Amino acid sequence: MTDTRREEIAAGLAELEGQVDEACRTAGRARSEITVIAVTKTYPASDVRLLAELGVRDIGENRDQEAHDKAAECADLDLTWHFIGQLQTNKARSVVSYADLIHSIDRPRLVEALSREAVRAGREVGCLIQVALEDGGEGGPGARGGVASAEIMRLAEAVAGSPGLRLRGVMAVAPLGGDPDEAFARLYGVAQTIQKEHPSADVISAGMSGDFAHAIANGATHLRVGTALLGRRKPFVR
């Protein structure tokens, strides 16, 4: 079964790489500008190991319990762990223990909790501001989470000024039913505004299995890909 699964993942990776390469050529960008994050939620640690064997080192998870256990099982591997889901403050200590980059910073209380736990753990954790791209802010139609435009810079400053945290950039999910090009262009504009004040905050996490070509065309540096890489097989649920 392991050999079969390895072949499945290798085939998915080869197809994905071809699509990313094509999107980069179309956008006039270098493939080296793009980091693919394998979103392994609901898939077993054995898949993470197979991905690592195939050269994928960036792993994304969106549920703390699953991510915490998987990171522990794969602690012997040289991986970068991305926490990409909505995060409750009471999970801050756990997430800080394994996550290298948290993509879902959306409120000051979360910044405070993460800073406190990062200092306690003696770690520096990267943070991305999750930007609400739908019209009308975070509660608008097709809402996918994130902070409204009026609060973005204030939250970015809070992260940048918090011990144990490092402002790395922005993240967003394209609104349901909206134009992904328009949404990701808006995110790129936000990213540029933040970078003027914080030059090292150069990460733009945007694009998933269904829209990553649009994200690449609009400046994304990190793609969050699950289905296109791991397939629609029956998932493993812990």
C-alpha positions as a printed Julia matrix, in Angstrom:
238×3 Matrix{Float64}:
   0.0    0.0     0.0
   2.87   2.38    0.81
   4.39   1.94   -2.65
   1.0    2.51   -4.28
   0.36   5.6    -2.2
   3.84   6.92   -2.98
   3.11   6.54   -6.68
  -0.21   8.36   -6.28
   1.4   11.27   -4.47
   4.34  11.38   -6.89
   1.91  11.55   -9.81
  -0.09  14.31   -8.12
   3.11  16.23   -7.39
   4.34  15.92  -10.97
   1.03  17.17  -12.34
   0.93  20.03   -9.85
   4.5   21.06  -10.65
   3.62  21.14  -14.33
   0.66  23.42  -13.62
   2.7   25.7   -11.36
   5.46  25.91  -13.97
   2.93  26.84  -16.65
   1.3   29.46  -14.42
   4.72  30.95  -13.67
   5.6   31.13  -17.37
   2.28  32.79  -18.16
   2.81  35.32  -15.37
   6.44  35.95  -16.32
   7.67  34.76  -12.94
  10.43  32.38  -11.87
   9.36  29.06  -10.36
  11.83  29.71   -7.55
   9.58  32.54   -6.31
   6.84  30.06   -5.38
   6.64  27.79   -2.32
   4.08  24.99   -2.45
   2.6   24.11    0.94
   1.15  20.6     1.02
  -2.08  20.83    3.02
  -2.28  17.44    4.73
  -5.37  17.93    6.9
  -7.26  14.61    7.33
  -4.34  12.72    5.77
  -2.02  10.53    7.87
   1.53  11.21    8.99
   2.63   8.5     6.55
   1.62  10.83    3.7
   3.74  13.58    5.22
   6.7   11.19    5.2
   6.09  10.3     1.57
   5.89  13.98    0.67
   9.19  14.59    2.44
  10.78  11.73    0.48
   9.56  13.42   -2.7
  11.13  16.73   -1.7
   8.13  18.59   -0.26
   9.21  20.27    2.97
   6.38  22.73    3.65
   3.38  21.15    5.38
   0.1   22.9     6.18
  -2.54  21.98    8.75
  -5.66  23.75    9.98
  -6.67  21.86   13.13
  -4.38  22.01   16.14
  -4.96  18.55   17.59
  -4.29  16.85   14.3
  -1.36  19.11   13.49
   0.22  18.74   16.93
   0.12  14.93   16.76
   1.35  14.81   13.17
   4.24  17.18   13.86
   5.26  15.01   16.82
   5.15  11.85   14.68
   7.31  13.55   12.05
   9.68  15.34   14.42
  12.67  13.55   12.88
  12.02  15.17    9.5
  13.33  18.57    8.39
   9.97  20.22    7.74
   8.43  23.69    7.93
   5.01  23.54    9.56
   2.35  26.05    8.53
  -0.78  26.55   10.63
  -3.41  27.81    8.18
  -6.72  27.48   10.03
  -8.69  29.76   12.29
  -6.97  29.78   15.67
  -8.5   30.06   19.13
  -6.41  31.79   21.78
  -6.58  28.75   24.06
  -4.66  26.79   21.4
  -1.82  29.31   21.25
   0.56  27.35   23.47
   0.1   24.16   21.49
   0.42  25.78   18.06
   3.51  27.75   19.06
   5.2   24.48   20.04
   5.4   23.24   16.42
   4.28  25.91   13.92
   6.95  27.86   12.05
   4.49  30.14   10.25
   0.94  30.96   11.35
  -1.2   32.19    8.45
  -4.35  33.25   10.3
  -3.57  36.28   12.47
  -6.84  38.21   12.63
  -7.17  39.95   16.01
  -5.07  41.63   18.73
  -5.97  39.11   21.45
  -4.51  36.32   19.33
  -1.3   38.31   18.84
  -1.01  38.77   22.61
  -1.58  35.08   23.32
   0.9   33.92   20.68
   3.55  36.4    21.82
   3.21  35.26   25.42
   3.54  31.59   24.48
   6.37  32.15   22.01
   8.41  33.95   24.68
   7.63  31.19   27.16
   8.79  28.55   24.66
  11.88  30.52   23.62
  10.78  30.51   19.98
  10.3   33.07   17.24
   7.17  32.31   15.24
   6.39  33.82   11.86
   2.96  35.43   11.44
   0.82  36.38    8.46
  -2.06  38.83    8.69
  -5.18  37.17    7.3
  -6.88  39.76    5.11
 -10.63  39.76    4.44
 -11.06  40.19    0.69
 -14.83  40.07    0.3
 -16.78  43.27   -0.18
 -18.03  44.73    3.06
 -15.24  43.34    5.24
 -15.0   40.12    7.19
 -18.76  39.66    7.55
 -19.7   40.26    3.93
 -21.15  37.81    1.4
 -18.83  34.9     0.7
 -16.84  35.68    3.83
 -13.77  33.5     4.31
 -12.37  35.12    7.45
  -9.72  37.72    8.11
  -9.31  41.29    9.29
 -11.07  44.22    7.62
  -8.96  46.73    5.68
  -9.26  49.47    8.29
  -7.56  47.29   10.91
  -4.8   45.68    8.82
  -1.96  48.1     9.52
  -2.79  48.32   13.2
  -2.66  44.54   13.49
   0.56  44.37   11.47
   2.18  46.87   13.84
   1.01  44.81   16.81
   2.67  41.69   15.42
   5.86  43.53   14.5
   6.12  44.96   18.0
   5.44  41.72   19.88
   8.32  39.69   21.34
   8.56  36.15   20.05
   6.69  36.98   16.83
   7.93  38.03   13.41
   5.72  39.74   10.85
   6.21  37.78    7.62
   3.41  39.07    5.37
  -0.21  38.41    4.49
  -2.63  35.6     3.72
  -6.1   35.46    2.21
  -8.71  33.13    0.77
 -10.55  34.26   -2.35
 -14.24  35.01   -1.67
 -16.72  32.34   -2.65
 -18.24  33.16   -6.01
 -16.0   36.18   -6.53
 -13.35  37.0    -9.13
 -10.08  35.51   -7.81
  -7.95  37.82   -9.94
  -9.61  40.87   -8.46
  -9.34  39.47   -4.93
  -5.69  38.48   -5.21
  -4.8   41.8    -6.85
  -6.33  43.5    -3.82
  -4.24  41.3    -1.52
  -1.09  42.18   -3.45
  -1.85  45.85   -2.89
  -2.22  45.27    0.85
   1.05  43.31    0.88
   2.88  46.16   -0.85
   1.53  48.67    1.68
   2.75  46.56    4.6
   6.14  45.99    2.96
   6.76  49.72    2.72
   6.81  49.81    6.52
   8.18  46.28    7.07
  10.45  45.29    4.14
  11.01  41.73    5.4
   7.26  40.98    5.41
   7.45  39.58    1.89
   5.21  36.49    2.08
   1.9   36.47    0.19
   0.02  33.26    1.01
  -2.77  32.94   -1.56
  -4.23  30.32   -3.84
  -5.47  26.8    -3.29
  -6.07  23.81   -5.55
  -8.75  25.55   -7.61
  -7.31  29.04   -8.01
  -3.55  28.99   -7.54
  -2.83  30.06  -11.14
  -4.74  33.29  -10.43
  -2.75  33.74   -7.23
   0.57  33.29   -9.06
  -0.52  35.87  -11.64
  -1.1   38.32   -8.8
   2.12  37.99   -6.84
   1.55  35.05   -4.48
   4.69  33.56   -2.97
   3.08  30.64   -1.12
   0.34  28.3    -2.38
  -1.77  26.12   -0.07
  -2.52  22.95   -2.02
  -4.27  19.81   -0.78
  -6.61  18.08   -3.23
  -4.51  18.77   -6.33
  -1.56  17.12   -4.64
  -2.99  14.38   -2.43
  -6.11  13.51   -4.43
  -9.69  12.83   -3.39
  -9.13   9.49   -1.75
 -10.96   8.5     1.41
  -9.28  10.63    4.07
  -7.79   9.46    7.32
  -9.37  11.1    10.33
  -7.7   10.81   13.7
